[in-house]
CSV table of C-alpha atoms and ligand atoms in Angstrom, one decimal:
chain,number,residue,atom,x,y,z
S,1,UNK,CA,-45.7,-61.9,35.9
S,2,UNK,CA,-44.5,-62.2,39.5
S,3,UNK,CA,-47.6,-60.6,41.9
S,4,UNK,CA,-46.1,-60.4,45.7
S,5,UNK,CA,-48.9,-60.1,48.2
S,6,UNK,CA,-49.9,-61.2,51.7
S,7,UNK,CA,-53.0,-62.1,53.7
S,8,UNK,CA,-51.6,-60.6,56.7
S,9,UNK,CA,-53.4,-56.9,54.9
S,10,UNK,CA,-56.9,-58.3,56.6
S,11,UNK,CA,-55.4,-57.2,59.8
S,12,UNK,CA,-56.1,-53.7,58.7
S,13,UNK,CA,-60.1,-52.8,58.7
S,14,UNK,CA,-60.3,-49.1,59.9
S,15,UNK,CA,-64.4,-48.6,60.5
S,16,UNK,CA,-64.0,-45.5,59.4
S,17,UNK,CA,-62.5,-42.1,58.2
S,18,UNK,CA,-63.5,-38.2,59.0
S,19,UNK,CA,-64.8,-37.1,55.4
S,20,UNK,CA,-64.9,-33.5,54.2
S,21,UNK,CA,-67.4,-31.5,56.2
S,22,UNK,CA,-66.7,-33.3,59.7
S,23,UNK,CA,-68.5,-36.1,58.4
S,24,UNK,CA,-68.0,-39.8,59.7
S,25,UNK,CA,-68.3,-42.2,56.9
S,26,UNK,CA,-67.4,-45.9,56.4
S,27,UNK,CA,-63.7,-45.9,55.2
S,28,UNK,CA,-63.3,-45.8,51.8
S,29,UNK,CA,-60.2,-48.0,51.4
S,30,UNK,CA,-60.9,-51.8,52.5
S,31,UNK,CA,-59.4,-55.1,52.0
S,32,UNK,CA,-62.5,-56.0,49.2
S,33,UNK,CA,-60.3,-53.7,47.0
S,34,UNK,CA,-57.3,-56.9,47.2
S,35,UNK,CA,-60.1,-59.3,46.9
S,36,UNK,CA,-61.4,-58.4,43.5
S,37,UNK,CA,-57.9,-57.3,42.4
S,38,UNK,CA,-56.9,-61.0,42.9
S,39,UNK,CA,-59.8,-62.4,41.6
S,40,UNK,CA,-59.4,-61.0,38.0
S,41,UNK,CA,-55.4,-62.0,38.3
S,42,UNK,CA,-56.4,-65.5,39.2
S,43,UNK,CA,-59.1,-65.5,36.2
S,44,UNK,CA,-56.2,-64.2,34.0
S,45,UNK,CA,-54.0,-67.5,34.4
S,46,UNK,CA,-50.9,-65.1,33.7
S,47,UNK,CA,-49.7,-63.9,37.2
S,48,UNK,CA,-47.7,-65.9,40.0
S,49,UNK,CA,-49.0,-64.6,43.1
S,50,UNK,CA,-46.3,-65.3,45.6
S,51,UNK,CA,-45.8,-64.1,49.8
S,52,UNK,CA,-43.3,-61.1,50.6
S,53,UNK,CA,-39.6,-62.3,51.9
S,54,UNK,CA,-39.5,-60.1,55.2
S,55,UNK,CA,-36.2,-57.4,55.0
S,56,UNK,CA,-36.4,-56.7,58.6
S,57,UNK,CA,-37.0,-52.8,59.5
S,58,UNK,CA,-33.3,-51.5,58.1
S,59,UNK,CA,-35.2,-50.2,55.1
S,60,UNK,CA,-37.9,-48.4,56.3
S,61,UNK,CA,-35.4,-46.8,58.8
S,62,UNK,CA,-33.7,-45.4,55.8
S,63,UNK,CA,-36.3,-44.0,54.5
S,64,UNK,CA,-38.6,-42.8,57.5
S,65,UNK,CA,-38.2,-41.2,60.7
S,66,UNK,CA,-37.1,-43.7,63.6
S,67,UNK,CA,-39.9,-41.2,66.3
S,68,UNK,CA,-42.1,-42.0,63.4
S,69,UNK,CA,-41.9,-45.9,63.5
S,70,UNK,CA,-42.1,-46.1,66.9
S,71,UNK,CA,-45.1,-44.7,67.1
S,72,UNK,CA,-46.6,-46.6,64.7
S,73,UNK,CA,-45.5,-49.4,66.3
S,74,UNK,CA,-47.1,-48.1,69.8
S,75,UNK,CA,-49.8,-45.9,68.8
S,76,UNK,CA,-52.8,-48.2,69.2
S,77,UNK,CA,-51.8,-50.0,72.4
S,78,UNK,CA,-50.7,-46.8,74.3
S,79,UNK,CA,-54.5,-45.1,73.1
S,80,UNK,CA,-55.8,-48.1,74.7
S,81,UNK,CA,-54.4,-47.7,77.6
S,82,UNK,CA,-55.4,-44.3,77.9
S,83,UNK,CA,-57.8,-43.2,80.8
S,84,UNK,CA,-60.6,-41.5,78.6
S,85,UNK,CA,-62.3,-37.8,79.6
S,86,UNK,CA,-65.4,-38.7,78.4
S,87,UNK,CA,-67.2,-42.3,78.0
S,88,UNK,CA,-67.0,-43.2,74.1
S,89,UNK,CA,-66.2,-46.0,72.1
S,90,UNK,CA,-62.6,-46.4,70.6
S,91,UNK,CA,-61.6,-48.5,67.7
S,92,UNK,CA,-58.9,-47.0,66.6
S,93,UNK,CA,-57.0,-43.8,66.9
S,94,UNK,CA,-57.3,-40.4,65.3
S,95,UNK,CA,-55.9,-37.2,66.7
S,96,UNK,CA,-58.3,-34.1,67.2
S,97,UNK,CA,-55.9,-31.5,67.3
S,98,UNK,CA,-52.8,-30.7,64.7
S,99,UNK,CA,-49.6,-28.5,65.0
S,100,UNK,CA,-50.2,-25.1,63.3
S,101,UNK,CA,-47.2,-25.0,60.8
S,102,UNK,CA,-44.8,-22.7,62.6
S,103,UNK,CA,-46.0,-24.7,65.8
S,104,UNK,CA,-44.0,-28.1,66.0
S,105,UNK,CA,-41.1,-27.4,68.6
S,106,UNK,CA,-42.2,-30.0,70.6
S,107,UNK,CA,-43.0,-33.6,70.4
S,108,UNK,CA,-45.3,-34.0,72.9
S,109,UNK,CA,-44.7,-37.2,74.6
S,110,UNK,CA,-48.8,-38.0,75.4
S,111,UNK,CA,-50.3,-40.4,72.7
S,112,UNK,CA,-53.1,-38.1,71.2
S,113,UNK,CA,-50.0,-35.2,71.5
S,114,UNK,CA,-47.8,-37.3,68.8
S,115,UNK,CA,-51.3,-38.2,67.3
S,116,UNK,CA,-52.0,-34.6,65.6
S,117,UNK,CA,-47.8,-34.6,65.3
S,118,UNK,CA,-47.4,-37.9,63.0
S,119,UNK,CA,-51.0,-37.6,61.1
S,120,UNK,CA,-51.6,-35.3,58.2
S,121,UNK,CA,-55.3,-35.8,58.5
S,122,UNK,CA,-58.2,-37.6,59.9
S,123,UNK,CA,-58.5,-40.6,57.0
S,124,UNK,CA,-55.6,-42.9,58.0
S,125,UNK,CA,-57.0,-43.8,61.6
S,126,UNK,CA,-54.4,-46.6,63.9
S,127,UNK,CA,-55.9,-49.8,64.8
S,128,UNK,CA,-54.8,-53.2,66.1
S,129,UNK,CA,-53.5,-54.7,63.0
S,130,UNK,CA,-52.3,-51.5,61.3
S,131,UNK,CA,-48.4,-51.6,62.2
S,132,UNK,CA,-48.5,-55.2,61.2
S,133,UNK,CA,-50.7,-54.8,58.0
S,134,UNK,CA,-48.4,-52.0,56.8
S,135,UNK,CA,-45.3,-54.1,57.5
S,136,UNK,CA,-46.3,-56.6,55.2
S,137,UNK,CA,-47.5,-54.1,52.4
S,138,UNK,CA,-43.8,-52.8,52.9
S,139,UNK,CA,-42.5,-55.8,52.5
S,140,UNK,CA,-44.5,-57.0,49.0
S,141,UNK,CA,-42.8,-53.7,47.4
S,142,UNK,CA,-39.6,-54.9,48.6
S,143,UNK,CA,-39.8,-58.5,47.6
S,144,UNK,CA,-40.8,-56.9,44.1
S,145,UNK,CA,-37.6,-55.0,43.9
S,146,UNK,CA,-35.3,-57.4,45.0
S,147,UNK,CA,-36.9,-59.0,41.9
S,148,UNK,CA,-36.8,-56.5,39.2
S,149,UNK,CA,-33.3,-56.1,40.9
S,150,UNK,CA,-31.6,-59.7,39.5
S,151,UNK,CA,-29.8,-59.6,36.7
S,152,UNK,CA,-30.5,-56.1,35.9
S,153,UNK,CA,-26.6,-55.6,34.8
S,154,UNK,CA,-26.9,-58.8,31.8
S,155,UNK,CA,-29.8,-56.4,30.4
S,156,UNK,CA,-32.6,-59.0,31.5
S,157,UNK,CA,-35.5,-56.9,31.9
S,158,UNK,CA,-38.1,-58.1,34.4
S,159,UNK,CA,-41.1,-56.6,35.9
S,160,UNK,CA,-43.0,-57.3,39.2
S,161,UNK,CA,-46.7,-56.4,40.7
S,162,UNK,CA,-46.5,-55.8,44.7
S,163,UNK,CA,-50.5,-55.8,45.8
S,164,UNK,CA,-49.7,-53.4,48.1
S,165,UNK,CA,-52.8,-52.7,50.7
S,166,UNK,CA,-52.3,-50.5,52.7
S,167,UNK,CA,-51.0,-47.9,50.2
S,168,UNK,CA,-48.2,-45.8,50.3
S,169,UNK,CA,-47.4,-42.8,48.6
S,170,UNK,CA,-49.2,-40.0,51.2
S,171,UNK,CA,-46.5,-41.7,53.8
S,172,UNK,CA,-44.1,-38.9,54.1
S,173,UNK,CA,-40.6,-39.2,56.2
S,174,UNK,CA,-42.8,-38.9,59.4
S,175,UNK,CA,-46.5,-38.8,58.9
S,176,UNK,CA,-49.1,-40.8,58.1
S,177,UNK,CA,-52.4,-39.7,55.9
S,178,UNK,CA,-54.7,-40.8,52.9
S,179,UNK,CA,-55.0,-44.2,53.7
S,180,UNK,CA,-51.2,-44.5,53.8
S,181,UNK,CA,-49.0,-45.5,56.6
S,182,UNK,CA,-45.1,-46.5,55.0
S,183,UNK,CA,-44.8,-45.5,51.8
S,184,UNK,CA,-44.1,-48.4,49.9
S,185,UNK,CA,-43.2,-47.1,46.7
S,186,UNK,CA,-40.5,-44.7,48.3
S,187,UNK,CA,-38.8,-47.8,50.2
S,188,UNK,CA,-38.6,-50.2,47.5
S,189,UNK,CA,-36.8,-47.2,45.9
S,190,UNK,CA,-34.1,-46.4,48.6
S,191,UNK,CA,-34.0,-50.1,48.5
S,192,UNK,CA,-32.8,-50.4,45.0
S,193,UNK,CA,-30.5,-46.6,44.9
S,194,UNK,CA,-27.7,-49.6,46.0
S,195,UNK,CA,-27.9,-50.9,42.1
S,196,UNK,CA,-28.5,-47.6,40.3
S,197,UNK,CA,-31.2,-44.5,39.7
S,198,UNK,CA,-34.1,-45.2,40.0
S,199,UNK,CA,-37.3,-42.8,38.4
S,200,UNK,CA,-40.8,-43.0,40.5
S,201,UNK,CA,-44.2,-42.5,38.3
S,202,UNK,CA,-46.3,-41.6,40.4
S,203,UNK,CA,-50.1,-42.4,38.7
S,204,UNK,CA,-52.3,-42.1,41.7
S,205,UNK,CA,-55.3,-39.4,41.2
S,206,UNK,CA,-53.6,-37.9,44.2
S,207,UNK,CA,-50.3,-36.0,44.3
S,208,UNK,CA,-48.0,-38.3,45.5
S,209,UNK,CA,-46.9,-36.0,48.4
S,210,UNK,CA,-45.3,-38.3,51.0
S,211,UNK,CA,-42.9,-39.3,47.8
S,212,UNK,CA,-42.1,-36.0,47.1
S,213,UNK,CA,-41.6,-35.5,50.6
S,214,UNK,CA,-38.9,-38.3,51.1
S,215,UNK,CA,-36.9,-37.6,47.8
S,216,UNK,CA,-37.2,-33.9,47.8
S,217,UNK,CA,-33.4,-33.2,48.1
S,218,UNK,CA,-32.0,-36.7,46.1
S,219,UNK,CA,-30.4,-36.4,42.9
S,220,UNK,CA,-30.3,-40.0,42.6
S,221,UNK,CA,-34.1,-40.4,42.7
S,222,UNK,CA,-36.2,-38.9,40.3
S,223,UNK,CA,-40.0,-38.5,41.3
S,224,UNK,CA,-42.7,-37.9,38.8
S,225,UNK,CA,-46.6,-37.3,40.0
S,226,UNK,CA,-49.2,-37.0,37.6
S,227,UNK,CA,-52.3,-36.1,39.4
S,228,UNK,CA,-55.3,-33.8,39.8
S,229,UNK,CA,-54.7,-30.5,41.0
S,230,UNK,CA,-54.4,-29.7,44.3
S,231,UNK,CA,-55.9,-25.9,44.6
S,232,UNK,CA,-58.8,-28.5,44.2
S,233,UNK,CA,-58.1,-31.8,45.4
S,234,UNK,CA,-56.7,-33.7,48.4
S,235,UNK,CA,-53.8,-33.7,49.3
S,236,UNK,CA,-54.4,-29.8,48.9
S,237,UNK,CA,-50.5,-28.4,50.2
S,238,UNK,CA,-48.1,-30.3,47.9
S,239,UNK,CA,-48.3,-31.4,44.2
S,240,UNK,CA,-47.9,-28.0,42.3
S,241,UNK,CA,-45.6,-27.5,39.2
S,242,UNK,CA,-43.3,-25.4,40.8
S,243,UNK,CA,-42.1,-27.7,43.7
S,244,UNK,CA,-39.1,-29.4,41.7
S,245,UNK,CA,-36.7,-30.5,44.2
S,246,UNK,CA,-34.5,-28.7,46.7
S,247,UNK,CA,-30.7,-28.4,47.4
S,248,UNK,CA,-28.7,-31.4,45.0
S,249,UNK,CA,-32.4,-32.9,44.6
S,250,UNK,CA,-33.0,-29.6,42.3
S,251,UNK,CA,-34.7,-30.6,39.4
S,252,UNK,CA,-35.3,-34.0,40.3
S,253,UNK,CA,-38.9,-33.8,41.3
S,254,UNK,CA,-41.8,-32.6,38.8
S,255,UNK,CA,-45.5,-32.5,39.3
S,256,UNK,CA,-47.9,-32.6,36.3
S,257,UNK,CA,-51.5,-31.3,37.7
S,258,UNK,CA,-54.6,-32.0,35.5
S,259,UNK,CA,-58.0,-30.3,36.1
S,260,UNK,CA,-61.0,-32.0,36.7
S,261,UNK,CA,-62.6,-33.7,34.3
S,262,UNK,CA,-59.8,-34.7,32.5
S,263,UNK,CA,-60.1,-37.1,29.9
S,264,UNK,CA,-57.7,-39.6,28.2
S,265,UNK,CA,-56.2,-37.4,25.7
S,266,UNK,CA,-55.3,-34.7,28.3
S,267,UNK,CA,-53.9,-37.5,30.6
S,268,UNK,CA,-51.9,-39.1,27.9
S,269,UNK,CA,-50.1,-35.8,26.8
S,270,UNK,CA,-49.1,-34.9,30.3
S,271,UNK,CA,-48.1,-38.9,30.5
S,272,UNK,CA,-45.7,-38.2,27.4
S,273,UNK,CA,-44.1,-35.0,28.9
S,274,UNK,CA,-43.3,-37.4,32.4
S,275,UNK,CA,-42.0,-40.0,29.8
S,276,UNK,CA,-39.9,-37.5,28.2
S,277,UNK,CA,-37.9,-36.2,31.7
S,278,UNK,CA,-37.6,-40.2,32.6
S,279,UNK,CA,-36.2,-40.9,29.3
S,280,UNK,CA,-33.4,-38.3,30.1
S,281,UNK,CA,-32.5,-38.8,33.4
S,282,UNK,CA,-31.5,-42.4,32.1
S,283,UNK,CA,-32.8,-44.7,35.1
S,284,UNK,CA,-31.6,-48.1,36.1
S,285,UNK,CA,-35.1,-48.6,37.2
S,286,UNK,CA,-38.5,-47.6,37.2
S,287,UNK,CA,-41.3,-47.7,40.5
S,288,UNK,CA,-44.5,-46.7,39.4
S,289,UNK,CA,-47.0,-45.8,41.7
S,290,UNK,CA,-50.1,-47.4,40.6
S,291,UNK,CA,-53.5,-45.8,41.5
S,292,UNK,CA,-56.6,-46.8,40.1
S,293,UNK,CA,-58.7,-44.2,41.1
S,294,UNK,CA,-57.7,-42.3,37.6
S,295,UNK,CA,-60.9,-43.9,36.4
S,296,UNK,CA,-63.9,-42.3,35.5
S,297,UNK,CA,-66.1,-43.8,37.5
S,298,UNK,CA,-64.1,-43.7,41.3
S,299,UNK,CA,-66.0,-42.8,44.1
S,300,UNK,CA,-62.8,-40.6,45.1
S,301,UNK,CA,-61.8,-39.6,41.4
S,302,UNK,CA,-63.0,-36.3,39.1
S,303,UNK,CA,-61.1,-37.0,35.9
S,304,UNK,CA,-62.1,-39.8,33.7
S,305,UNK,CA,-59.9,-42.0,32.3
S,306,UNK,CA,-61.4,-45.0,30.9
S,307,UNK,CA,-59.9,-48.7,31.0
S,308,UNK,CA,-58.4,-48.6,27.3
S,309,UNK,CA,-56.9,-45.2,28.6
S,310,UNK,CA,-55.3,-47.2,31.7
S,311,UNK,CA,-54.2,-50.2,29.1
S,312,UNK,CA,-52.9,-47.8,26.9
S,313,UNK,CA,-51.1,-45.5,30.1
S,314,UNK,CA,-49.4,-49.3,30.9
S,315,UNK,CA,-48.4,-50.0,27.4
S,316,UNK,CA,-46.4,-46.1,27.2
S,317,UNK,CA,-45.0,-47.0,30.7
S,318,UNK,CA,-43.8,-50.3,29.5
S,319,UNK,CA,-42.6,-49.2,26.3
S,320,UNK,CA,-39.3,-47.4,27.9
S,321,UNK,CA,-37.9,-51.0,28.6
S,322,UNK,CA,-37.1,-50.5,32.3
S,323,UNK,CA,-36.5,-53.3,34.8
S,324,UNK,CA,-40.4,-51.9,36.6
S,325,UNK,CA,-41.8,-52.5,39.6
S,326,UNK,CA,-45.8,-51.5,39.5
S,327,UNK,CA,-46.9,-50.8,43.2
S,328,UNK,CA,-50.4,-50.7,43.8
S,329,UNK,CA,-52.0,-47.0,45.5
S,330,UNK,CA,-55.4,-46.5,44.9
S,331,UNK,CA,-58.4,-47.1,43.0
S,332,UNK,CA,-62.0,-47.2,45.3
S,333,UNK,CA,-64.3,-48.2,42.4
S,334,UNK,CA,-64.3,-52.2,43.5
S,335,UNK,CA,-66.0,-53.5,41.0
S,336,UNK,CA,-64.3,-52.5,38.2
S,337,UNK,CA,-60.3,-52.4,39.9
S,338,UNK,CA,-59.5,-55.9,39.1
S,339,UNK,CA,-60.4,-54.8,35.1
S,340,UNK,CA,-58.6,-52.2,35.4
S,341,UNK,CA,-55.4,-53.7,36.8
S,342,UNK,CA,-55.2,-56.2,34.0
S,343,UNK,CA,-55.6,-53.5,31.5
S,344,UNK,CA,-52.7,-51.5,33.1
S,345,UNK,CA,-50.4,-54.8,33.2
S,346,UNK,CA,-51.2,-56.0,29.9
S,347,UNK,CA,-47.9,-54.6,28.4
S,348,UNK,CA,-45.6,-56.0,31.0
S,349,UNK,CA,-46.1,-59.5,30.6
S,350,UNK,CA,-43.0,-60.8,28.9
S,351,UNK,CA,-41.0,-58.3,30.2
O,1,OKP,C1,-55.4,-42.1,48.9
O,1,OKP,B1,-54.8,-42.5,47.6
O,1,OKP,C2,-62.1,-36.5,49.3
O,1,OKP,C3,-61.3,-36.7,50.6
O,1,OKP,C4,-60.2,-37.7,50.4
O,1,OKP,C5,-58.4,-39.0,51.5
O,1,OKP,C6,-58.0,-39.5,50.1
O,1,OKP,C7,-56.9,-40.4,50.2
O,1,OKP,C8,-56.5,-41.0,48.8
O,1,OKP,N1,-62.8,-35.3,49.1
O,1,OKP,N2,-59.6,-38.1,51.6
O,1,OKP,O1,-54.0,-41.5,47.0
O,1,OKP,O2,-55.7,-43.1,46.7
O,2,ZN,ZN1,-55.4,-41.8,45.2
C-alpha cells in the first residue's frame, strides 16, 4: 500500500496548548506520533512510504479562504515583529481575545486582531514552521488522491495512506483549531469532485467540524462524522444529528454522536448506519478521516474502542470497494498508534 508522507512535518513542534481550565500544558499532538506510526509500517514490510508531489496552492484556494491563507502564511513573522506591552517570552502565537458570534464585522488588520478572528481556540498555536509543516501535510493527502484517482474509470480499485501531521479535519473555510491548520481531508476531496462524488468518513473521536464546515452546502460531497458527543466533548458547537447540510447541500451531511464510554458494539452499529447512507449516495470515492484517538486508552478519548474494534471498523470501510484514500487525524496514545494503524489498514492491502 502506497503511504505518502514528509519529513518537512518536524518543522511543526508547538511547546504548548491552553488546556481546559486555563491550564498551560505540553501539546498533546507532536511529531513522535509519525515516528511510531512509521515504525510499525516499516516493521510491516507491506507499505511504500513515498514523499508528496507538491500541487501548488490552487487547491487549498478552493477550498479555504484566501484572508485565511495569508494569514497563515504571515501570522508568525508579523507576531514577531510586534512591539510587546509587557516583557514575555513568545514562541508561537495564540490570540487572547475571540469575536463574540454576532461580533465579526470587522477584520481587524493588527496580528493578534486576525489572531482571535482565524482561531477557534487556544490549542492550534502558529509557529515558525507551521505554514510550511501544514503545506506538506496538504500535500500527502493530495498526492494520495491523485493516486486513488488513476484508473478509477477501468474499475481498478486502489487505496492510499497520506501520514498526514498536522491534522486536518477542525480546519474549517477560515479558521484554524484542534491541532488543525488546512484540512486535509476536505482538499484532497475538492481535489477529486473533478472525477466524481466523493463520500468523507469522518472517524476521528472528534466531530469533524471544519469538514462539515467546508461542505455544508455541496451536494456533490457527502460528509459523514462519527464521533463523541459534543454537549460533552470538544469541539462542543458543531457535530449534532440535526445539522444535515444547508441549501443544495441538504441532506448531504450527517453526524452520528456516541456517548462516553462507548464500546465496540455501539461504535460498530452507528458505523453500519454511516455505511448504509454511503452505500446510497453511490460515491466515485471514499476519504476517510482516520483518527486514532477512538481507542480506549487515548489520553484525549472517553469511549473505548479496542484494536480488533479499529481492524474490524477498517475491514467494514473496505468492504464497500471504493477507490479510498485513509487520511490520518488523530490518535495521542503513542505507544500503541502504530498498532493501531496497521489494524485499521489491514483490509486495504490488495485493494
Ligand atoms: C484534534 B483531533 C480536551 C480538550 C481538547 C483539543 C482537541 C483537538 C483534537 N478536553 N482540545 O480531532 O484529534
Ligand atoms: Zn480527535
Amino acid at each position: 500500500m502506497n503511504v505518502y508522507y514528509s519529513e518537512t512535518h518536524l518543522r511543526h513542534h508547538p511547546p504548548f496548548e491552553i488546556f481546559d481550565g486555563g491550564e498551560k500544558v505540553a501539546n498533546f499532538e507532536v511529531p513522535q506520533r509519525m515516528e511510531r506510526i512509521l515504525e510499525a509500517l516499516r516493521a510491516d514490510g507491506r507499505f511504500d512510504i513515498l514523499p508528496p508531489e507538491d500541487f501548488g496552492l490552487d487547491p487549498l484556494l478552493a477550498v479555504h479562504d484566501e484572508g485565511y491563507l495569508a494569514f497563515l502564511r504571515t501570522a508568525y513573522d508579523e507576531w514577531m515583529s510586534t512591539p510587546l506591552d509587557a516583557d514575555y517570552e513568545r514562541s508561537a502565537l495564540l490570540p487572547a481575545t475571540f469575536p463574540p458570534a454576532k461580533g465579526r464585522s470587522h477584520i481587524p488588520k493588527s496580528i493578534l486582531g486576525r489572531a482571535g478572528y482565524y482561531m477557534m481556540d487556544l490549542s492550534a498555536p502558529i509557529t515558525a514552521g507551521t505554514y510550511h509543516a501544514a503545506l506538506a501535510s496538504v500535500n500527502c493527502a493530495l498526492s494520495g488522491a491523485k493516486f486513488i484517482a488513476q484508473d478509477s474509470s477501468f474499475n481498478i480499485h486502489h487505496s492510499a495512506f497520506a501520514l498526514c501531521r498536522p491534522p486536518g479535519h477542525h480546519a474549517g473555510r477560515a479558521n484554524c483549531g484542534g491541532y488543525c491548520y488546512l484540512n486535509n481531508a476536505a482538499v484532497a476531496t475538492h481535489w477529486l469532485t473533478q472525477f466524481g462524488k466523493v463520500a468523507i468518513l469522518d472517524i476521528d473521536y472528534h466531530a469533524g467540524n471544519g469538514t462539515q464546515d467546508i461542505f455544508y452546502n455541496r451536494a456533490d460531497v457527502l460528509t459523514i462524522s462519527i464521533h463523541a458527543d459534543p454537549n460533552y466533548e470538544y469541539p462542543y458547537y458543531n457535530g449534532y444529528p440535526d445539522e444535515t447540510g444547508a441549501g443544495e447541500g441538504l441532506g448531504y451531511h450527517r453526524n452520528f454522536p456516541l456517548p462516553f464510554g462507548a464500546d465496540d458494539q455501539a461504535y460498530l452499529a452507528s458505523l453500519e448506519q454511516a455505511l448504509h447512507l454511503i452505500i446510497g449516495y453511490t460515491p466515485n470515492f471514499l476519504v476517510v478521516s482516520a483518527g486514532m484517538d477512538i481507542y480506549g486508552n487515548d489520553p484525549l478519548g472517553k469511549i473505548r474502542v479496542s484494536t480488533n474494534g479499529i481492524r474490524h471498523i477498517g475491514q467494514r470501510i473496505a468492504e464497500l470497494n471504493l477507490p479510498t484514500l485513509v487520511v490520518m487525524e488523530g490518535g495521542y496514545n503513542n505507544a500503541a498508534l502504530g498498532a493501531n494503524i496497521l489494524a485499521f489498514l489491514e483490509a486495504f492491502h490488495e485493494k
